Amino acid sequence: MESKDIVLITSALPYVNNVPHIGHIAGSLLPSDIFARYNRLKGNIVFYLCGTDDHGSATEVEAIKRNKKPEEIVNFFHNVHKEVYKWFNLSFDQFSQTSNNPLHYKIVQELFIKAYINGYIVEKEVELPYDPEWNKFLADRFVVGKCPYCGYENARGDQCESCGRLLDPKELIDPKNSITGNKIIFRKTKHLYLNLTKLEDKIKEYLEGKKGIFTDLAITMSLSWIKEGLKERSITRDLSFGVPVPYKELWQVTIKKIFDKLSFNSKDSFVDSLINALKDEGLVINTDEYTNILKIVEENWPKVDSILNLYNHFEEYKDKVLYVWYDALIGYISFIAQKLKGEYVYDDVKDENINDLSLLEDNGKIIKIKINNKIYELEYKIDGSILYLSGLYSEFFNLYKILKFLFENKKVIKIVLDINWREFWINGKIYHFLGKDNIPFHAVFWPAILLSTHNVSDNYKEFFEYTKLDNYVLPYNVIGLSYLTYENRKISKSQNWGIFCDSLIKSELDPDYWRFYISYILPYNRDSDFKWDDFQSVINTELVNNIGNLTHRILSFVRKYYNNKIDGDIRKDVINTINNTLNEYYKYMDKGEFNLALRKILELSSYGNKIFQENKPWENPGNNKSLVKSLIILLISIYTMLYPFIPNSSEKFFEFINYKYISFDNLNTLLQFSNNIVIEIVKEPQVLFNKVDDNLINKLKQTVTKPSISL
């Protein structure tokens, strides 16, 4: 079988504390879905994931504002996001969340410990914002003030929304509590940092190797970070809702790391050696901690085990959590691990169409089957009513469902696949789709996190239940898209300015209309703008008059003049045009320039309308079979290419002609052997696309431009 890529595709995890708007769809969610569907059509082994980013100060701030618990905010809006994305027909293989997810917590903590073992985690005593009235340290989003770079008055403590600069709260001018407006002070506390400085050369080398693969915007933004010099970045926070710092495990690892450096000759030598060893690990020993060590040693000497159990340098981190960006990015690993835990289970396997399936061989251990001209060979065993299968194919979420029929005499009711998520993170290509404001986090910070966990010594394998000693691949491509605005202004929920997705669900238009237009104006390398008059024009001109018109004319013509069937040879000039379009389409789709790929499809459709009109086959249908059959093949090509963009409509078209197994392999076979194929219309064609008139536009403006759901 032809070798295929193992591909993991991710959409940036949307913050959970609000209703998604159309800018979120354009910025990462729809592009990633288009790419996932495209790769499935190519026959690649694809896993596509997303989920909500639940933790961090944004959620805690929202909870305080609404007088709710963070969990209430998270659970409510997670379900809102899930329903919106289901309506938009986003084909996630896994949609999860970072909270309510013990496996996520464990994997985040294990990778954090790996980075610490490798010497990439250091400790600093720093002055951080503190609210005397609240009697607590404040995380970055609880702090607002004036940006020192652009002068924006409401810059957050982590990033200025106006100029995009990453900030430290101490850089803000006149910082205040974002909830109460209280003036804040700065007090000393300890935090743990990822030492990006030590990783800078590796990250620069990685980015240099991505020129020509990453978008120009992603390369430019990322290398500008490198040019400024990477600094140590805090990855712990004074919050209550998040992944807890694994302070007990950190201390256990530390004991293992420093034990050989300890002197047991006397109390004094032990204390000196302990403090020096801790400092060598990049940890801070201030006066209070020094006093605490002396006290514990004095009371328990010479019971060294008792001393090291009673004393834990990281005890003060038990009420801290890991930085939300550290936590959320690792969701790209934990979410697939949550789904593919070494097995993938199909319960209550439903009937599938198996007209093209044949059994070639079954020796009791290996089964060889043929499906749609492809041969698959899988190892299997049966235990009671459970069928266990081994093998990894591009169709692995669909192929195995139909195998129930081959074993129905053995009463198989459950199929278990031997698939492990590590296949994707060790041997796969990782594609991240995200908005341009998140480029540095994905192209610099995320590779740094991954690099910091590589090549952990075998001496520490006992600490890793889920991540073992794996070295995970760095992202193959980071596709950072620009912004989508609404009628020339930034989308804003507070000002009811934009299109809000919870309201779209209740609109009269099929999601394919929205998917089509958003794809058409997709902000690949520059910001784009949603305009109602352009939406109406593009839908009516391109989707209805161009594609819809060609579809209905050709199918109706075959029904009227050829009794629903058409055979014969096809025109080489049409096939050549199709193949040329496909080559351009592949080029743009592989690069993520989906708006340009879509325009190539529209050009092909316009060509089809043109040659149909110019040749006037209705004047002599008998002499125009070649043209009409060529145009049916052209339509099959168009809807195959359109499938990643408008899957509902594409599937409806293929139902008209009973065309199954949509893939580029099948399309190429069709194009190669089309002279020998009879095409039959088996279902009366219906109009796929209706015009959007002024009344509908006015109605939509009233209903979809404000959120309909609130907590």
XYZ file of C-alpha atoms in Angstrom:
711
model
C 0.000 0.000 0.000
C 1.203 3.526 -0.791
C 2.847 5.173 2.202
C 0.774 7.945 3.753
C 1.591 10.687 6.229
C 0.572 10.486 9.871
C -0.951 13.902 10.500
C -2.099 15.588 13.695
C -4.096 18.765 13.063
C -5.040 21.146 15.845
C -7.105 24.267 16.162
C -6.023 26.750 18.807
C -7.978 26.086 21.978
C -10.592 28.840 22.356
C -10.965 30.470 25.768
C -14.038 29.045 27.405
C -15.323 32.149 29.144
C -17.513 33.497 26.330
C -19.602 32.760 23.244
C -17.536 32.128 20.088
C -17.935 34.630 17.257
C -17.272 34.423 13.553
C -13.712 35.693 13.991
C -12.888 32.554 15.989
C -14.289 30.408 13.177
C -12.194 32.197 10.545
C -9.063 32.455 12.681
C -8.387 28.768 13.288
C -11.450 26.531 13.564
C -12.721 26.431 9.975
C -9.234 26.464 8.375
C -8.139 23.518 10.510
C -11.304 21.593 9.619
C -10.764 22.268 5.911
C -7.220 20.968 6.226
C -8.304 17.877 8.174
C -10.941 16.965 5.595
C -8.463 17.618 2.783
C -5.867 15.315 4.338
C -8.444 12.585 4.807
C -9.286 12.862 1.111
C -5.573 12.437 0.382
C -5.635 9.187 2.343
C -3.388 10.409 5.151
C -3.748 9.045 8.664
C -5.422 12.008 10.343
C -6.337 12.976 13.880
C -8.001 16.351 14.291
C -8.473 17.850 17.737
C -9.537 20.907 19.632
C -11.077 21.734 23.000
C -11.700 24.585 25.346
C -8.947 26.368 27.240
C -10.547 26.474 30.688
C -7.938 27.621 33.171
C -6.180 30.839 33.940
C -6.971 34.228 35.280
C -9.416 34.991 32.439
C -11.792 32.355 33.780
C -11.310 33.416 37.396
C -11.908 37.069 36.500
C -15.094 36.148 34.630
C -16.265 34.007 37.553
C -15.756 36.867 40.019
C -17.568 39.302 37.729
C -20.532 36.951 37.443
C -20.446 35.829 41.084
C -20.015 32.214 39.946
C -17.537 29.414 40.554
C -14.993 28.915 37.750
C -16.371 25.402 37.203
C -19.816 26.831 36.470
C -18.401 29.193 33.858
C -16.383 26.406 32.277
C -19.128 23.790 32.126
C -21.693 26.179 30.684
C -19.547 27.707 27.959
C -17.790 24.449 27.070
C -21.177 23.068 26.044
C -21.962 26.260 24.105
C -18.711 25.904 22.148
C -19.348 22.222 21.550
C -22.829 22.819 20.123
C -21.662 25.685 17.906
C -18.839 23.629 16.408
C -21.103 20.658 15.880
C -23.510 22.898 13.930
C -20.625 24.268 11.862
C -19.826 20.653 10.943
C -16.282 20.780 12.315
C -15.071 17.191 12.043
C -13.084 16.852 15.272
C -11.859 13.401 16.187
C -11.648 14.757 19.715
C -13.090 17.881 21.320
C -12.054 18.034 24.948
C -11.238 20.552 27.664
C -8.337 21.319 29.961
C -10.384 21.134 33.168
C -12.425 18.137 34.333
C -9.635 16.131 32.755
C -7.359 14.171 35.130
C -5.263 12.778 32.280
C -4.522 16.295 31.039
C -3.411 17.334 34.517
C -1.137 14.317 34.793
C 0.506 14.764 31.394
C 1.090 18.484 32.001
C 2.704 17.716 35.350
C 4.876 14.952 33.907
C 6.222 17.182 31.142
C 6.872 19.928 33.682
C 8.904 17.480 35.776
C 10.859 16.401 32.683
C 11.844 19.996 32.012
C 12.931 20.347 35.631
C 15.017 17.159 35.491
C 16.727 18.474 32.361
C 17.688 21.692 34.098
C 15.371 24.017 32.160
C 13.311 25.082 35.187
C 14.803 27.708 37.472
C 13.423 29.527 40.461
C 13.306 33.244 41.091
C 12.251 35.408 43.949
C 10.343 38.245 42.347
C 8.145 41.162 43.184
C 4.622 40.577 41.959
C 1.367 42.517 42.137
C -0.326 42.210 45.482
C -3.690 43.609 46.533
C -3.617 44.492 50.253
C -7.409 44.643 50.412
C -7.762 41.148 48.938
C -4.698 39.971 50.869
C -3.438 37.962 47.916
C -1.039 38.051 45.009
C -2.700 38.816 41.696
C -2.169 36.896 38.484
C -1.475 38.878 35.319
C -5.073 39.236 34.106
C -6.188 40.628 37.434
C -3.944 43.601 36.659
C -4.553 46.389 34.144
C -2.670 49.586 33.447
C -1.155 51.748 30.764
C 1.054 49.997 28.195
C 4.602 51.412 28.336
C 5.090 50.767 24.599
C 1.948 52.131 22.916
C 0.153 53.996 25.705
C -3.001 51.858 25.627
C -4.825 52.554 28.896
C -6.266 49.076 29.556
C -3.337 46.784 28.824
C -3.476 43.488 30.689
C -0.702 42.277 32.942
C 0.370 39.616 30.439
C -0.153 41.250 27.042
C -1.265 44.514 25.487
C -4.268 43.898 23.251
C -3.497 47.050 21.292
C 0.131 46.522 20.218
C 0.403 42.795 20.974
C 3.520 43.111 23.140
C 3.947 40.537 25.880
C 4.202 42.296 29.222
C 5.172 41.831 32.809
C 2.703 43.439 35.263
C 5.538 45.520 36.704
C 6.013 47.220 33.321
C 2.508 48.696 33.410
C 2.091 52.343 34.308
C -0.333 52.957 37.213
C -1.335 49.276 37.659
C -4.705 48.482 39.272
C -6.860 45.499 40.230
C -8.890 44.802 37.081
C -11.966 43.865 39.126
C -12.085 46.491 41.860
C -9.851 49.257 40.536
C -7.821 49.079 43.768
C -4.261 50.303 43.494
C -1.806 47.476 43.898
C 1.642 47.122 45.391
C 4.447 44.662 44.645
C 5.688 42.054 47.108
C 8.288 39.311 46.966
C 7.305 35.722 46.278
C 8.858 32.731 44.507
C 7.979 31.377 41.092
C 9.352 28.800 38.680
C 10.568 29.812 35.226
C 11.213 28.043 31.948
C 14.736 29.007 30.942
C 14.133 30.024 27.334
C 17.616 31.542 27.171
C 19.186 28.057 27.336
C 16.903 26.911 24.510
C 17.325 29.955 22.274
C 19.879 28.471 19.853
C 17.829 25.303 19.349
C 14.653 27.291 18.716
C 16.410 29.607 16.272
C 17.774 26.606 14.359
C 14.277 25.103 14.293
C 12.721 28.324 12.965
C 15.413 28.808 10.316
C 14.550 25.334 9.061
C 10.902 26.307 8.740
C 11.412 29.059 6.198
C 9.276 28.173 3.209
C 7.006 25.988 5.369
C 5.687 28.399 8.002
C 3.807 31.422 6.723
C 5.966 34.506 6.219
C 4.062 36.153 9.064
C 4.831 33.284 11.442
C 8.542 33.343 10.605
C 8.808 37.129 10.891
C 7.008 37.328 14.240
C 8.903 34.381 15.723
C 12.364 35.466 14.651
C 11.676 38.951 16.016
C 11.242 37.316 19.424
C 14.578 35.576 18.954
C 16.237 38.804 17.817
C 15.105 40.559 21.006
C 16.588 37.692 23.026
C 14.562 35.024 24.801
C 14.215 35.490 28.520
C 13.274 33.167 31.326
C 9.475 33.025 31.450
C 7.422 32.379 34.563
C 5.312 29.242 34.284
C 3.644 29.252 37.707
C 0.825 31.509 38.855
C -0.934 32.574 42.048
C -4.326 31.179 41.071
C -6.628 28.514 42.399
C -8.179 27.198 39.165
C -5.607 25.397 37.040
C -3.193 22.478 36.910
C -1.559 22.312 40.356
C 2.192 22.562 40.578
C 3.345 18.978 41.347
C 5.296 20.122 44.386
C 5.621 16.681 45.990
C 6.951 15.047 42.839
C 9.325 17.964 42.241
C 10.866 17.408 45.634
C 11.175 13.640 45.077
C 13.003 14.306 41.813
C 15.200 16.902 43.514
C 16.232 14.443 46.229
C 17.201 11.949 43.517
C 19.169 14.610 41.647
C 21.116 15.980 44.623
C 21.484 12.975 46.927
C 25.009 12.133 45.793
C 26.062 15.734 46.490
C 25.044 15.623 50.158
C 27.549 15.284 52.975
C 26.532 13.215 56.025
C 29.621 13.856 58.189
C 27.910 16.371 60.444
C 24.859 18.578 60.779
C 26.741 21.600 59.537
C 28.263 19.855 56.537
C 24.873 18.352 55.679
C 23.156 21.754 55.789
C 25.900 23.384 53.720
C 25.865 20.600 51.136
C 22.059 20.639 50.926
C 21.881 24.383 50.366
C 24.687 24.344 47.789
C 23.065 21.438 45.943
C 19.716 23.250 45.835
C 21.355 26.404 44.529
C 23.105 24.335 41.849
C 19.642 23.270 40.705
C 18.660 26.894 40.207
C 16.572 27.133 43.383
C 16.394 30.137 45.692
C 17.193 29.789 49.401
C 16.132 32.939 51.191
C 16.519 33.731 54.895
C 13.192 32.190 55.939
C 13.940 28.954 54.164
C 17.464 28.765 55.559
C 16.008 29.108 59.056
C 13.470 26.372 58.323
C 16.179 23.973 57.125
C 18.268 24.560 60.240
C 15.243 23.901 62.460
C 14.311 20.604 60.758
C 17.911 19.359 60.734
C 18.404 20.292 64.389
C 15.275 18.403 65.459
C 15.843 15.248 63.389
C 19.583 14.726 62.943
C 20.934 12.191 62.012
C 17.727 10.773 60.527
C 18.409 12.018 57.013
C 15.371 10.270 55.494
C 13.117 12.000 58.016
C 14.735 15.351 57.293
C 14.237 15.013 53.550
C 10.633 13.899 54.075
C 9.801 16.714 56.473
C 11.486 19.390 54.408
C 10.131 20.134 50.942
C 11.611 23.142 49.189
C 8.508 23.344 46.974
C 5.955 23.331 49.799
C 4.958 26.937 49.142
C 3.870 25.966 45.605
C 1.014 23.794 46.834
C -1.393 26.720 46.347
C 0.008 27.752 42.969
C -0.887 26.482 39.504
C 0.946 26.182 36.210
C 0.755 29.034 33.692
C -2.311 28.689 31.462
C -0.278 28.812 28.228
C 1.963 26.008 29.487
C -1.107 24.013 30.443
C -3.208 24.715 27.312
C -0.522 23.936 24.724
C 0.027 20.511 26.237
C -3.651 19.857 25.495
C -2.469 19.050 21.984
C -0.853 15.978 23.520
C -3.275 15.124 26.317
C -6.429 15.382 24.200
C -5.265 12.761 21.710
C -3.916 10.642 24.576
C -7.361 10.857 26.131
C -8.895 9.413 22.959
C -6.236 6.925 21.845
C -5.076 5.348 25.072
C -3.502 2.467 23.256
C -6.858 1.347 21.983
C -9.878 2.780 20.247
C -13.167 1.121 21.023
C -16.227 0.840 18.802
C -19.255 -0.241 20.814
C -22.508 -1.342 19.189
C -21.096 -1.271 15.684
C -23.767 -0.029 13.279
C -24.460 -1.397 9.824
C -22.333 0.075 7.063
C -22.634 -0.188 3.295
C -20.240 -2.962 2.247
C -21.074 -3.406 -1.436
C -17.408 -3.071 -2.402
C -15.881 -5.269 0.290
C -14.430 -8.691 -0.387
C -12.590 -11.153 1.839
C -9.316 -12.330 0.272
C -7.795 -14.371 3.094
C -8.498 -15.375 6.701
C -6.141 -17.805 8.417
C -7.421 -17.264 11.924
C -4.701 -14.747 12.798
C -4.482 -12.446 9.784
C -7.325 -11.175 7.662
C -6.800 -9.698 4.201
C -9.665 -7.689 2.748
C -10.264 -5.608 -0.344
C -12.305 -2.406 -0.115
C -12.799 -0.202 -3.139
C -9.716 -1.577 -4.912
C -7.503 -1.226 -1.818
C -6.098 -4.186 0.066
C -5.735 -4.156 3.861
C -3.984 -6.733 5.984
C -4.664 -6.820 9.725
C -3.779 -9.079 12.600
C -6.721 -10.041 14.769
C -7.936 -12.170 17.614
C -11.392 -12.776 19.053
C -12.129 -13.014 22.752
C -15.800 -13.745 23.340
C -17.749 -10.967 21.641
C -14.736 -8.628 21.319
C -12.676 -8.368 18.135
C -9.110 -7.086 18.674
C -7.394 -5.615 15.605
C -3.864 -4.380 14.910
C -2.954 -2.062 12.057
C -2.925 1.619 11.210
C -4.526 2.799 7.984
C -5.716 6.156 6.714
C -9.336 5.112 7.165
C -8.800 3.784 10.687
C -11.855 5.528 12.134
C -14.165 4.061 9.476
C -12.559 0.960 8.016
C -12.899 -1.167 11.108
C -16.595 -0.538 11.596
C -17.498 -2.664 8.611
C -15.456 -5.630 9.775
C -18.300 -6.689 12.029
C -19.928 -8.211 8.974
C -16.960 -10.471 8.345
C -17.289 -11.841 11.855
C -21.053 -11.720 12.370
C -21.256 -15.498 12.690
C -18.993 -15.122 15.747
C -21.363 -12.536 17.286
C -18.866 -9.683 17.484
C -20.452 -6.645 19.143
C -17.340 -4.667 20.061
C -14.201 -3.818 18.097
C -10.996 -2.740 19.853
C -8.217 -1.190 17.761
C -4.574 -1.236 18.737
C -3.856 2.438 18.089
C -1.665 4.571 20.328
C -1.468 8.352 20.358
C 2.335 8.201 20.368
C 2.240 7.307 16.666
C 1.236 10.899 16.017
C 3.569 12.657 18.455
C 6.681 10.620 17.631
C 6.269 9.797 13.921
C 3.686 12.301 12.739
C 3.503 15.745 11.195
C 1.945 18.297 13.535
C -0.034 21.205 12.053
C -1.231 24.002 14.333
C -3.856 26.516 13.152
C -4.201 29.729 15.170
C -4.658 33.478 15.082
C -1.624 35.661 14.466
C -1.600 36.928 18.069
C -0.843 33.360 19.159
C 2.033 32.776 16.719
C 4.894 33.367 19.214
C 3.340 30.993 21.729
C 3.093 28.203 19.142
C 6.272 28.843 17.161
C 8.617 29.731 20.057
C 7.184 28.928 23.471
C 5.621 25.581 22.495
C 8.756 24.209 20.760
C 10.686 25.322 23.866
C 8.337 23.313 26.085
C 8.796 20.240 23.893
C 12.576 20.604 23.617
C 12.877 20.979 27.373
C 11.425 17.484 27.809
C 13.725 15.650 25.372
C 16.266 12.991 26.347
C 15.356 12.548 30.010
C 17.691 10.092 31.718
C 16.472 6.541 32.120
C 17.173 6.944 35.857
C 13.933 8.896 36.197
C 11.530 6.689 34.234
C 9.682 5.775 37.440
C 8.152 9.264 37.497
C 6.414 8.972 34.115
C 3.324 6.855 33.805
C 1.864 8.403 30.636
C 4.631 10.251 28.815
C 7.334 7.656 29.485
C 10.698 8.769 28.054
C 9.219 9.933 24.748
C 10.772 12.699 22.667
C 7.906 14.458 20.930
C 8.336 15.974 17.486
C 8.235 19.733 17.039
C 5.408 21.263 14.988
C 5.814 20.680 11.275
C 3.844 23.809 10.436
C 2.379 26.715 12.383
C -0.316 28.364 10.289
C -0.960 31.761 11.821
C -3.922 33.526 10.279
C -4.716 37.211 10.383
C -7.870 38.772 11.817
C -11.419 38.860 10.516
C -13.168 42.135 11.273
C -16.839 42.956 10.891
C -17.908 45.901 8.731
C -14.471 47.523 9.122
C -14.350 47.285 12.921
C -13.008 44.828 15.462
C -15.598 42.309 16.621
C -16.841 43.161 20.123
C -19.374 41.296 22.216
C -19.810 44.169 24.654
C -20.805 46.447 21.770
C -22.884 43.764 19.989
C -20.623 44.258 16.982
C -20.028 41.120 14.965
C -21.679 37.818 14.143
C -22.090 35.493 17.106
C -22.150 31.784 16.519
C -24.772 30.776 19.066
C -27.213 32.967 17.127
C -26.110 31.542 13.765
C -27.413 28.129 14.796
C -30.924 29.583 14.781
C -30.539 31.243 11.380
C -32.229 29.968 8.219
C -29.006 29.312 6.332
C -27.237 25.955 6.200
C -23.715 26.121 7.704
C -22.277 25.544 4.227
C -23.242 29.083 3.226
C -21.192 30.495 6.113
C -18.348 28.033 5.557
C -18.202 28.992 1.882
C -18.083 32.744 2.418
C -15.644 32.611 5.326
C -13.374 30.411 3.205
C -13.689 32.871 0.340
C -12.489 35.806 2.489
C -10.201 33.773 4.751
C -7.569 36.057 6.333
C -4.566 33.954 5.339
C -1.810 36.570 5.157
C -3.682 39.824 5.771
C -6.714 40.933 7.743
C -10.055 40.614 5.966
C -13.489 42.028 6.619
C -16.974 40.520 6.740
C -19.420 42.729 4.838
C -23.084 41.863 4.396
C -23.267 43.187 0.836
C -20.200 41.140 -0.123
C -21.616 38.063 1.639
C -24.811 38.365 -0.398
C -22.912 38.995 -3.638
C -20.447 36.117 -3.233
C -23.139 33.603 -2.234
C -25.444 34.578 -5.094
C -22.747 34.966 -7.745
C -20.325 32.156 -6.944
C -22.210 29.544 -4.938
C -25.644 29.872 -6.556
C -25.105 31.187 -10.090
C -21.730 29.599 -10.766
C -21.559 26.222 -8.991
C -25.265 25.686 -8.354
C -26.282 26.661 -11.846
C -23.750 24.343 -13.503
C -24.776 21.459 -11.244
C -28.489 21.766 -11.920
C -28.089 22.341 -15.672
C -25.897 19.293 -16.252
C -27.814 16.859 -14.050
C -31.168 17.993 -15.453
C -29.796 17.667 -18.970
C -28.745 14.043 -18.374
C -32.171 13.213 -16.937
C -34.034 14.889 -19.810
C -32.002 13.787 -22.796
C -30.204 10.587 -21.775
C -32.708 8.874 -19.497
C -30.505 9.355 -16.383
C -27.493 7.497 -17.846
C -24.539 8.666 -19.844
C -21.581 6.750 -21.293
C -18.977 7.191 -23.974
C -15.636 8.925 -24.291
C -14.757 12.230 -22.713
C -12.965 15.279 -24.063
C -9.237 15.413 -23.418
C -9.246 19.198 -23.188
C -11.705 19.026 -20.275
C -9.667 16.367 -18.482
C -6.501 18.416 -18.978
C -8.211 21.477 -17.518
C -9.391 19.452 -14.540
C -5.902 18.063 -13.916
C -4.316 21.497 -14.200
C -6.832 22.840 -11.685
C -6.169 19.935 -9.339
C -2.432 20.624 -9.395
C -3.005 24.280 -8.490
C -5.562 23.293 -5.875
C -3.157 20.827 -4.207
C -0.436 23.478 -4.116
C -2.629 26.005 -2.338
C -4.268 23.475 -0.010
C -0.918 22.076 1.132
C 0.244 25.596 2.014
C -2.982 26.468 3.833
C -4.011 29.114 1.294
C -7.567 27.818 1.195
C -9.077 31.042 -0.153
C -6.907 30.716 -3.271
C -7.681 26.994 -3.604
C -11.391 27.836 -3.507
C -10.958 30.380 -6.293
C -9.370 27.687 -8.472
C -12.506 25.555 -8.004
C -14.682 28.523 -8.955
C -12.589 29.090 -12.070
C -13.131 25.457 -13.058
C -16.877 25.826 -12.531
C -16.929 29.000 -14.646
C -15.077 27.091 -17.361
C -17.757 24.377 -17.211
C -20.560 26.914 -17.577
C -18.715 28.573 -20.446
C -18.174 25.471 -22.575
C -21.720 24.238 -21.918
C -23.139 27.559 -23.090
C -20.789 27.857 -26.066
C -21.462 24.305 -27.357
C -25.290 24.485 -26.936
C -25.722 20.715 -26.480
C -29.516 21.088 -26.281
C -29.558 21.738 -30.031
C -28.186 18.253 -30.748
C -28.019 16.088 -27.597
C -27.056 12.946 -29.518
C -23.823 14.493 -30.761
C -22.867 16.046 -27.443
C -22.600 13.032 -25.135
C -18.845 13.503 -24.869
C -19.244 17.095 -23.720
C -21.984 16.336 -21.191
C -20.192 13.321 -19.744
C -17.030 15.414 -19.493
C -19.000 18.006 -17.548
C -20.328 15.328 -15.168
C -16.713 14.296 -14.532
C -15.895 17.979 -14.047
C -18.691 18.257 -11.454
C -17.392 15.193 -9.594
C -13.978 16.858 -9.548
C -15.448 20.148 -8.318
C -17.413 18.581 -5.473
C -14.479 16.416 -4.427
C -12.372 19.558 -4.130
C -15.255 21.407 -2.480
C -15.831 18.706 0.116
C -13.408 20.203 2.683
C -15.201 23.546 2.329
C -18.898 22.614 2.072
C -19.221 18.953 3.085
C -23.028 18.875 3.455
C -23.658 20.115 -0.073
C -20.933 17.927 -1.556
C -22.432 14.813 -0.010
C -25.876 15.753 -1.360
C -24.431 16.059 -4.862
C -22.752 12.660 -4.664
C -26.035 11.096 -3.537
C -27.578 12.156 -6.865
C -25.120 9.955 -8.778
C -24.535 7.261 -6.123
C -20.832 8.144 -5.959
C -19.198 6.619 -2.885
C -15.803 6.729 -1.225
C -14.903 10.346 -1.881
C -11.114 10.601 -2.158
C -8.459 11.975 -4.441
C -7.255 8.456 -5.240
C -10.725 7.597 -6.528
C -10.963 10.875 -8.419
C -7.618 10.217 -10.123
C -8.804 6.722 -11.070
C -11.998 8.198 -12.462
C -10.092 10.742 -14.521
C -7.777 8.053 -15.869
C -10.454 5.512 -16.816
C -13.504 7.737 -17.340
C -14.093 6.533 -20.920
C -15.057 3.113 -19.560
C -17.443 4.364 -16.890
C -21.201 4.771 -17.136
C -22.567 7.503 -14.909
C -26.122 7.186 -13.658
C -28.330 9.659 -11.837
C -30.146 7.600 -9.206
C -31.910 10.367 -7.322
C -33.841 13.323 -8.661
C -31.517 16.336 -8.398
C -32.658 19.117 -6.113
C -31.460 22.700 -6.100
C -28.467 22.725 -3.751
C -28.151 26.471 -3.203
C -30.775 29.205 -2.983
C -30.208 32.894 -3.462
C -29.907 35.131 -0.441
C -32.302 38.038 -0.931
C -32.454 41.424 0.781
C -35.214 40.343 3.172
C -33.127 37.446 4.464
C -30.074 39.671 4.869
C -32.082 42.161 6.908
C -33.479 39.362 9.043
C -30.007 37.938 9.629
C -28.686 41.337 10.639
C -31.325 41.466 13.346
C -30.737 37.962 14.699
C -27.087 36.930 14.372
C -25.321 40.142 15.354
C -25.751 39.682 19.075
C -25.259 36.672 21.352
C -28.447 34.808 22.216
C -26.996 32.836 25.130
C -25.885 34.150 28.486
C -24.998 32.463 31.739
